[in-house]
Coordinates of C-alpha atoms and ligand atoms in Angstrom, one line a residue:
M277 CA -14.8 21.8 -22.6
H278 CA -11.5 22.4 -24.5
Y279 CA -8.0 23.6 -23.7
S280 CA -6.4 26.5 -25.6
I281 CA -2.6 26.7 -25.2
V282 CA -0.5 29.6 -26.4
P283 CA 2.8 28.2 -27.9
G284 CA 6.1 28.5 -26.1
G285 CA 6.8 28.9 -22.4
V286 CA 9.3 27.5 -19.9
L287 CA 8.5 25.2 -17.0
K288 CA 10.1 26.4 -13.7
G289 CA 9.7 25.9 -10.0
T290 CA 8.6 23.4 -7.5
I291 CA 5.5 21.3 -8.5
Q292 CA 3.3 19.1 -6.4
V293 CA 1.2 16.8 -8.5
P294 CA -1.8 14.9 -6.9
G295 CA -1.8 11.5 -5.2
D296 CA -1.2 8.2 -7.0
K297 CA -4.3 6.9 -8.7
S298 CA -3.5 3.2 -8.4
I299 CA -2.6 3.4 -4.7
S300 CA -5.7 5.6 -4.0
H301 CA -8.0 2.9 -5.4
R302 CA -6.3 0.2 -3.4
A303 CA -6.2 2.2 -0.2
I304 CA -10.1 2.5 -0.3
M305 CA -10.5 -1.2 -1.2
L306 CA -8.2 -2.6 1.5
G307 CA -9.3 0.0 4.1
A308 CA -12.9 -1.2 3.5
L309 CA -11.9 -4.8 4.0
A310 CA -9.8 -4.1 7.1
E311 CA -11.2 -4.2 10.6
G312 CA -11.3 -0.8 12.2
S313 CA -10.5 2.6 10.9
T314 CA -8.0 3.6 8.2
L315 CA -6.9 7.2 7.6
I316 CA -5.6 7.9 4.1
R317 CA -3.5 11.0 3.4
G318 CA -2.5 12.1 0.0
F319 CA -5.6 10.5 -1.6
L320 CA -6.3 11.5 -5.2
P321 CA -9.7 13.2 -5.2
A322 CA -10.3 12.6 -8.9
E323 CA -13.4 11.0 -10.6
D324 CA -11.9 7.5 -10.9
C325 CA -10.9 7.1 -7.3
L326 CA -14.1 8.9 -6.1
G327 CA -16.0 6.3 -8.1
T328 CA -14.3 3.5 -6.1
L329 CA -15.0 5.4 -2.9
K330 CA -18.7 5.8 -3.7
A331 CA -19.0 2.2 -4.7
F332 CA -17.8 1.0 -1.3
Q333 CA -20.1 3.5 0.4
E334 CA -23.0 1.9 -1.6
M335 CA -21.8 -1.4 -0.1
G336 CA -22.3 -0.1 3.4
V337 CA -18.8 1.1 4.2
S338 CA -18.7 4.4 6.1
I339 CA -16.1 6.6 4.3
S340 CA -15.7 10.3 4.8
I341 CA -13.7 12.9 3.0
D342 CA -12.2 15.7 5.2
V343 CA -14.2 18.9 4.4
S344 CA -11.2 21.1 4.6
D345 CA -8.8 18.7 2.8
P346 CA -10.2 16.3 0.1
T347 CA -6.9 14.4 0.1
Q348 CA -7.7 13.1 3.6
V349 CA -10.1 10.2 3.8
H350 CA -11.4 8.1 6.7
V351 CA -12.6 4.6 6.0
Q352 CA -14.4 2.6 8.7
G353 CA -13.5 -1.0 7.6
V354 CA -16.1 -3.7 7.8
G355 CA -13.8 -6.8 7.6
L356 CA -13.4 -9.3 4.8
R357 CA -17.0 -10.4 4.9
G358 CA -18.7 -7.3 6.1
L359 CA -19.7 -5.7 2.7
K360 CA -23.5 -5.4 2.0
A361 CA -25.3 -5.8 -1.3
P362 CA -25.7 -2.4 -3.0
L363 CA -29.3 -1.3 -3.8
A364 CA -28.4 -0.9 -7.5
S365 CA -25.6 -1.6 -10.0
L366 CA -22.3 0.1 -9.3
D367 CA -21.2 2.7 -11.9
L368 CA -17.4 2.9 -12.0
G369 CA -17.3 5.6 -14.7
N370 CA -14.1 5.6 -16.8
S371 CA -12.1 3.5 -14.4
G372 CA -10.6 0.1 -15.6
T373 CA -8.8 -0.3 -12.3
S374 CA -12.0 0.0 -10.3
I375 CA -14.0 -2.5 -12.4
R376 CA -11.2 -5.1 -12.8
L377 CA -10.1 -5.1 -9.1
M378 CA -13.6 -5.0 -7.8
A379 CA -14.6 -8.0 -10.0
G380 CA -12.0 -10.0 -8.1
L381 CA -12.7 -8.5 -4.6
L382 CA -16.5 -9.2 -5.0
A383 CA -16.2 -12.7 -6.5
G384 CA -16.2 -14.4 -3.1
Q385 CA -18.7 -12.2 -1.3
S386 CA -22.1 -13.4 -0.3
F387 CA -24.2 -11.2 -2.6
S388 CA -24.5 -10.4 -6.3
V389 CA -23.6 -7.1 -7.9
T390 CA -23.5 -5.6 -11.4
L391 CA -20.5 -3.5 -12.3
T392 CA -20.7 -1.0 -15.1
G393 CA -19.3 2.3 -16.4
D394 CA -19.2 4.9 -19.1
E395 CA -19.1 4.4 -22.9
S396 CA -15.3 4.0 -22.9
L397 CA -15.3 1.5 -20.0
Q398 CA -18.1 -0.5 -21.7
K399 CA -15.6 -1.2 -24.6
R400 CA -12.8 -2.5 -22.4
P401 CA -11.9 -6.2 -22.2
M402 CA -13.0 -8.0 -19.0
R403 CA -12.3 -11.7 -19.9
R404 CA -8.7 -11.2 -18.8
V405 CA -10.0 -11.1 -15.2
I406 CA -13.1 -13.2 -15.6
D407 CA -11.3 -16.2 -17.0
P408 CA -9.0 -16.7 -14.0
L409 CA -11.7 -15.8 -11.5
K410 CA -13.9 -18.5 -13.1
L411 CA -11.0 -21.0 -12.6
M412 CA -11.3 -20.0 -8.9
G413 CA -15.0 -20.9 -8.9
A414 CA -16.5 -17.5 -9.4
H415 CA -19.8 -17.0 -11.2
I416 CA -19.6 -14.0 -13.4
E417 CA -21.6 -12.9 -16.5
D418 CA -20.2 -10.4 -19.0
T419 CA -21.6 -8.6 -22.0
D420 CA -19.7 -10.0 -24.9
G421 CA -16.5 -10.0 -22.8
K422 CA -17.1 -6.4 -21.7
P423 CA -19.0 -4.5 -19.0
P424 CA -21.6 -4.5 -17.6
V425 CA -20.6 -7.6 -15.7
T426 CA -22.6 -9.3 -13.0
V427 CA -20.6 -10.9 -10.2
H428 CA -22.8 -13.6 -8.5
G429 CA -21.4 -13.9 -5.0
E430 CA -22.2 -17.0 -2.9
A431 CA -19.4 -18.9 -4.6
Q432 CA -16.8 -20.6 -2.4
L433 CA -13.6 -19.7 -4.2
K434 CA -10.6 -22.0 -4.3
G435 CA -7.0 -20.7 -4.6
I436 CA -5.3 -21.3 -8.0
T437 CA -1.9 -20.9 -9.5
Y438 CA -2.2 -18.7 -12.6
A439 CA 0.4 -17.6 -15.1
L440 CA -0.6 -14.2 -16.5
P441 CA -0.9 -14.4 -20.3
I442 CA -0.4 -10.6 -20.5
P443 CA 1.6 -8.3 -18.2
S444 CA -1.3 -6.7 -16.2
A445 CA -1.3 -5.4 -12.6
Q446 CA -5.1 -5.2 -12.8
V447 CA -5.4 -8.9 -13.6
K448 CA -2.8 -9.8 -10.9
S449 CA -4.6 -7.7 -8.3
A450 CA -8.1 -9.0 -9.2
I451 CA -6.8 -12.6 -8.6
L452 CA -5.0 -11.7 -5.3
L453 CA -8.1 -9.8 -4.0
A454 CA -10.3 -12.8 -4.9
G455 CA -7.7 -14.9 -3.1
L456 CA -8.4 -13.1 0.2
L457 CA -11.7 -15.0 0.3
A458 CA -10.6 -18.2 -1.3
E459 CA -9.8 -21.5 0.4
G460 CA -6.1 -22.3 0.3
K461 CA -3.3 -20.7 -1.6
T462 CA -3.6 -18.3 -4.6
T463 CA -0.4 -17.7 -6.7
V464 CA 0.1 -15.4 -9.6
I465 CA 3.1 -15.8 -11.9
E466 CA 4.2 -12.9 -14.0
S467 CA 6.3 -13.1 -17.2
A468 CA 7.2 -9.4 -16.8
P469 CA 7.0 -7.3 -13.6
T470 CA 4.0 -5.0 -13.3
R471 CA 3.1 -2.4 -10.6
D472 CA 3.1 -4.1 -7.2
H473 CA 1.0 -1.7 -5.1
T474 CA -1.5 -4.3 -4.1
E475 CA 1.2 -6.6 -2.7
R476 CA 2.9 -3.7 -0.9
L477 CA -0.3 -2.4 0.6
L478 CA -1.4 -5.8 1.8
T479 CA 2.0 -6.3 3.4
A480 CA 1.7 -2.8 5.1
F481 CA -1.7 -3.9 6.5
G482 CA 0.0 -7.0 7.9
Y483 CA -1.5 -9.5 5.5
P484 CA 0.8 -12.4 5.0
I485 CA 1.9 -12.5 1.4
S486 CA 5.0 -13.9 -0.2
S487 CA 6.9 -13.1 -3.3
H488 CA 9.5 -15.3 -5.0
D489 CA 11.2 -14.3 -8.2
K490 CA 8.2 -13.9 -10.6
S491 CA 5.5 -15.2 -8.4
V492 CA 3.4 -13.8 -5.6
S493 CA 1.2 -15.9 -3.2
L494 CA -1.2 -15.5 -0.4
E495 CA -3.6 -17.7 1.7
G496 CA -7.2 -16.6 2.0
G497 CA -9.0 -15.8 5.2
H498 CA -6.7 -13.7 7.4
A499 CA -8.2 -10.7 9.1
F500 CA -6.3 -7.4 9.1
R501 CA -6.6 -4.1 11.0
G502 CA -7.0 -0.6 9.7
M503 CA -4.0 1.8 9.6
E504 CA -2.7 5.1 8.4
I505 CA -1.6 5.3 4.8
Q506 CA 0.4 8.2 3.1
I507 CA 0.0 8.1 -0.6
P508 CA 2.9 9.4 -2.8
A509 CA 2.3 11.9 -5.7
D510 CA 1.6 10.0 -8.9
I511 CA 4.6 9.5 -11.2
S512 CA 2.1 9.1 -14.1
S513 CA 0.9 12.7 -13.5
A514 CA 4.5 13.9 -12.8
A515 CA 5.5 12.4 -16.2
F516 CA 3.7 15.3 -18.1
F517 CA 5.9 17.8 -16.3
M518 CA 9.1 15.7 -16.7
V519 CA 8.6 15.7 -20.4
G520 CA 7.5 19.3 -20.5
A521 CA 10.7 20.4 -18.7
A522 CA 12.9 18.1 -20.9
I523 CA 11.6 19.6 -24.2
A524 CA 11.2 23.3 -23.3
P525 CA 14.6 25.2 -23.4
D526 CA 15.6 26.8 -20.1
S527 CA 13.2 24.7 -18.0
N528 CA 14.2 23.6 -14.6
I529 CA 11.6 22.0 -12.2
L530 CA 11.4 20.0 -9.0
L531 CA 8.6 17.5 -8.6
T532 CA 8.1 16.8 -4.9
G533 CA 7.1 13.6 -3.0
V534 CA 6.7 11.4 -6.2
G535 CA 6.4 7.6 -5.9
I536 CA 9.5 5.9 -7.3
N537 CA 8.4 2.3 -7.0
G538 CA 10.6 0.4 -9.4
T539 CA 7.6 -1.1 -11.2
R540 CA 6.6 2.5 -12.3
L541 CA 10.0 3.8 -13.3
G542 CA 9.9 3.0 -17.1
V543 CA 9.3 6.7 -17.9
I544 CA 12.5 7.7 -16.2
H545 CA 14.5 4.9 -17.8
I546 CA 13.2 5.8 -21.2
L547 CA 13.7 9.6 -20.9
R548 CA 17.2 9.1 -19.5
A549 CA 18.1 6.8 -22.5
M550 CA 16.8 9.7 -24.8
G551 CA 19.2 12.1 -23.1
A552 CA 17.0 13.7 -20.5
D553 CA 18.6 15.4 -17.4
I554 CA 16.7 13.8 -14.5
E555 CA 17.9 13.7 -10.9
I556 CA 16.3 11.7 -8.1
K557 CA 16.8 13.4 -4.8
N558 CA 15.9 13.0 -1.1
Q559 CA 14.7 9.4 -1.3
R560 CA 12.5 8.3 1.5
Q561 CA 9.6 5.9 2.3
Y562 CA 5.9 6.5 2.7
G563 CA 5.0 3.2 4.4
A564 CA 5.8 0.5 1.9
E565 CA 6.3 2.8 -1.1
P566 CA 9.5 4.7 -1.9
V567 CA 9.3 8.4 -2.8
A568 CA 11.7 11.1 -3.9
D569 CA 11.8 14.6 -5.3
I570 CA 12.6 14.6 -9.0
A571 CA 14.5 17.4 -10.7
V572 CA 14.3 17.8 -14.4
R573 CA 16.2 20.3 -16.6
Y574 CA 15.9 20.9 -20.3
S575 CA 18.3 18.9 -22.4
P576 CA 18.1 17.9 -26.1
L577 CA 16.6 14.5 -26.7
K578 CA 17.5 11.8 -29.2
G579 CA 15.2 9.1 -30.6
I580 CA 15.7 5.5 -29.3
E581 CA 14.5 2.0 -29.7
I582 CA 12.5 1.5 -26.5
P583 CA 13.7 -1.7 -24.8
L584 CA 10.8 -4.2 -24.5
E585 CA 11.4 -4.8 -20.8
W586 CA 10.6 -1.1 -20.0
V587 CA 7.2 -1.2 -21.7
P588 CA 5.0 -2.6 -18.8
L589 CA 6.9 -0.2 -16.4
A590 CA 5.8 2.8 -18.4
I591 CA 2.4 1.6 -19.8
D592 CA 0.5 4.8 -18.8
E593 CA 3.2 7.2 -19.9
F594 CA 3.3 6.5 -23.7
P595 CA 1.0 9.4 -24.6
I596 CA 3.5 11.9 -23.1
L597 CA 6.5 9.8 -24.2
F598 CA 5.2 10.1 -27.8
I599 CA 5.4 13.9 -27.4
A600 CA 9.0 13.5 -26.1
A601 CA 9.8 11.3 -29.2
A602 CA 8.3 14.0 -31.5
C603 CA 10.8 16.6 -30.0
A604 CA 13.8 14.2 -30.2
K605 CA 16.4 14.1 -32.9
G606 CA 15.9 11.0 -35.1
K607 CA 13.5 8.2 -34.9
T608 CA 11.9 6.5 -31.9
L609 CA 10.6 2.9 -32.2
L610 CA 8.1 1.4 -29.7
R611 CA 7.1 -2.3 -30.0
G612 CA 5.5 -4.7 -27.5
A613 CA 2.8 -2.2 -26.5
A614 CA -0.4 -3.7 -28.0
E615 CA -2.0 -3.1 -24.5
L616 CA -2.1 0.6 -25.5
R617 CA -4.9 -0.3 -27.9
V618 CA -7.3 -1.2 -25.1
K619 CA -6.7 1.7 -22.7
E620 CA -9.2 4.6 -22.2
T621 CA -8.9 4.9 -26.0
D622 CA -6.7 3.1 -28.6
R623 CA -3.7 5.2 -27.6
I624 CA -1.6 4.2 -30.5
A625 CA -4.3 5.4 -32.9
T626 CA -5.3 8.6 -31.0
M627 CA -1.6 9.7 -30.5
V628 CA -0.4 9.0 -34.0
Q629 CA -3.5 10.8 -35.4
G630 CA -2.8 13.8 -33.2
L631 CA 0.9 13.9 -33.9
E632 CA 0.2 13.8 -37.7
R633 CA -2.2 16.7 -37.3
L634 CA 0.6 18.8 -35.7
G635 CA 3.0 18.0 -38.6
I636 CA 4.9 15.1 -37.1
T637 CA 5.7 12.0 -39.2
A638 CA 4.5 9.0 -37.2
S639 CA 3.2 5.6 -38.1
A640 CA 1.2 3.1 -36.1
L641 CA 2.3 -0.5 -35.8
P642 CA 0.0 -3.2 -34.4
D643 CA 1.9 -3.1 -31.1
G644 CA 3.5 0.3 -31.1
A645 CA 4.6 3.2 -33.3
I646 CA 7.5 4.8 -35.2
I647 CA 7.9 8.5 -34.5
E648 CA 10.2 10.9 -36.4
G649 CA 11.4 13.9 -34.4
G650 CA 10.3 17.2 -36.0
E651 CA 8.6 20.5 -35.3
F652 CA 5.1 20.9 -34.1
F653 CA 2.7 23.3 -35.9
G654 CA -0.2 24.7 -34.1
G655 CA -3.6 23.0 -34.7
E656 CA -6.7 21.3 -33.2
I657 CA -6.6 17.9 -31.6
D658 CA -9.3 15.6 -30.5
S659 CA -8.4 13.8 -27.2
H660 CA -11.3 11.4 -28.0
G661 CA -12.1 11.7 -24.3
D662 CA -8.7 10.3 -23.1
H663 CA -7.3 12.2 -20.1
R664 CA -3.7 11.3 -20.8
V665 CA -4.0 12.2 -24.5
A666 CA -5.4 15.6 -23.6
M667 CA -2.6 16.3 -21.1
A668 CA 0.1 15.0 -23.4
F669 CA -0.9 17.3 -26.3
S670 CA -1.1 20.3 -23.9
M671 CA 2.7 19.9 -23.2
A672 CA 3.4 19.7 -27.0
A673 CA 2.5 23.5 -27.1
L674 CA 5.8 24.2 -25.3
R675 CA 7.5 23.5 -28.6
A676 CA 4.8 24.4 -31.1
S677 CA 4.9 27.2 -33.7
G678 CA 1.2 28.0 -33.3
S679 CA -1.6 27.7 -30.7
I680 CA -3.0 24.3 -29.9
K681 CA -6.6 23.6 -29.1
I682 CA -7.6 20.3 -27.6
H683 CA -11.2 19.2 -27.7
H684 CA -13.0 17.0 -25.2
C685 CA -10.9 17.6 -22.1
E686 CA -13.5 16.9 -19.3
P687 CA -12.0 13.4 -18.6
V688 CA -8.8 15.0 -17.3
A689 CA -10.8 15.2 -14.1
T690 CA -10.6 11.3 -13.9
S691 CA -6.9 11.5 -12.9
F692 CA -5.7 15.1 -12.5
P693 CA -8.5 17.5 -11.5
N694 CA -6.2 20.5 -11.0
F695 CA -4.1 19.9 -14.1
V696 CA -4.8 23.4 -15.6
A697 CA -3.9 25.2 -12.3
V698 CA -0.7 23.2 -11.8
A699 CA 0.4 23.5 -15.4
S700 CA -0.3 27.3 -15.4
Q701 CA 1.7 27.7 -12.2
A702 CA 4.6 25.8 -13.8
G703 CA 4.6 28.0 -16.8
L704 CA 2.3 26.6 -19.5
N705 CA 0.1 29.2 -21.1
I706 CA -3.1 27.0 -20.9
K707 CA -6.7 28.0 -20.6
E708 CA -9.8 25.9 -20.1
E709 CA -12.7 27.1 -22.3
K710 CA -16.3 26.0 -22.6
Ligands
S3P1042 C1 -3.2 -0.1 -13.2 C2 -2.6 -1.0 -14.1 C3 -2.4 -0.7 -15.5 C4 -2.5 0.8 -15.8 C5 -3.7 1.4 -15.2 C6 -3.7 1.2 -13.7 C7 -3.5 -0.5 -11.8 O1 -3.3 -1.4 -16.3 O2 -2.6 1.0 -17.2 O3 -3.8 2.7 -15.5 O4 -3.8 0.4 -11.0 O5 -3.3 -1.7 -11.5 P1 -3.0 -3.0 -16.7 O6 -2.7 -3.7 -15.5 O7 -4.2 -3.5 -17.4 O8 -1.8 -2.9 -17.6

């Protein structure tokens, strides 16, 4: 399946993007480990999160999706030690968050389970979670450091203190989730802040957890009860429209109910530093998570050197930020982002290749890129099966001189199943074709 986008267009109106992917995964996982029922509203019914949901069903958890509203999910929690061995290995599709967090969550259970996924997931590094889990006493086998991985339960885990060698919320969360079943105290120390949704959701469930400066700690073994969770709209999905409105003259949009957790705000810091006109309105809380409506109007952008401390706070937004940089006056420099090379694709390579195809001067660095602002031609792009690359190049059409065709767009369904409908409603001339 590919996208065909007619060049030009203006983004206008009020836009509701779907629920946050990171929080949707965590809501299913913690809802399953809670005692009693959890009602999730604003769930992201996309392939990645549905993969997590199905995996917990296969481990004996009763989970139902509301027939008339797939963003409402009921989870009947089984408690910390109530999961059952699945009949077969668990296929987590394209989702790095599912496999990494579940490796931690399952490390102290009483059964063995094999976790696997699609071709892309089978290329993604797992030692970053397996190494600290082994220090806790876990027995895990990997395939050359990658999935499939087999987590042999029946290990009595012990709490550890672990300093993260790379900024990664997935690694931090895997260790904390393993810590729920460990003896004693588990502490994770971060050198740079990463998304803290696991910590916030545990706190919301009433699980005792403490944060001091750069460290977060919990003691294993506390039971917690199910609750109601309202999930904000995903700022990583909103980011495509923020950039679209910032680069398309006359645009003026309002994104509603978007999560504005400080550990996710890198995209707003970077766009504002480039000269974007972004207003955060009507701030409020959905449980432990802050949300707001975000207004974005067109305004000319300039290239910047992206401050290193913003990189982990915008780690999923670089595909669309590369499009913003290509529309900015002057040069944008990104460093400190080697992690982009091990996402759903090598995002430095796939983005630089696509930008060059559309006539932009860009060069890849081992840990980032240099992008010169310019004019997009029309052309054909291969997303290489990366959802965020496909959506990013769709927005480039707003400023292109010819049509853009993007190949291999099926994986957009992993994070933003109604992207074409929402983007069309906002003013992008996009069509999905077989
Ligand atoms: C995520 C953390 C990030 C991010 C991913 C989701 C999470 O990965 O890229 O899309 O939900 O914890 P890392 O923690 O590996 O950087």
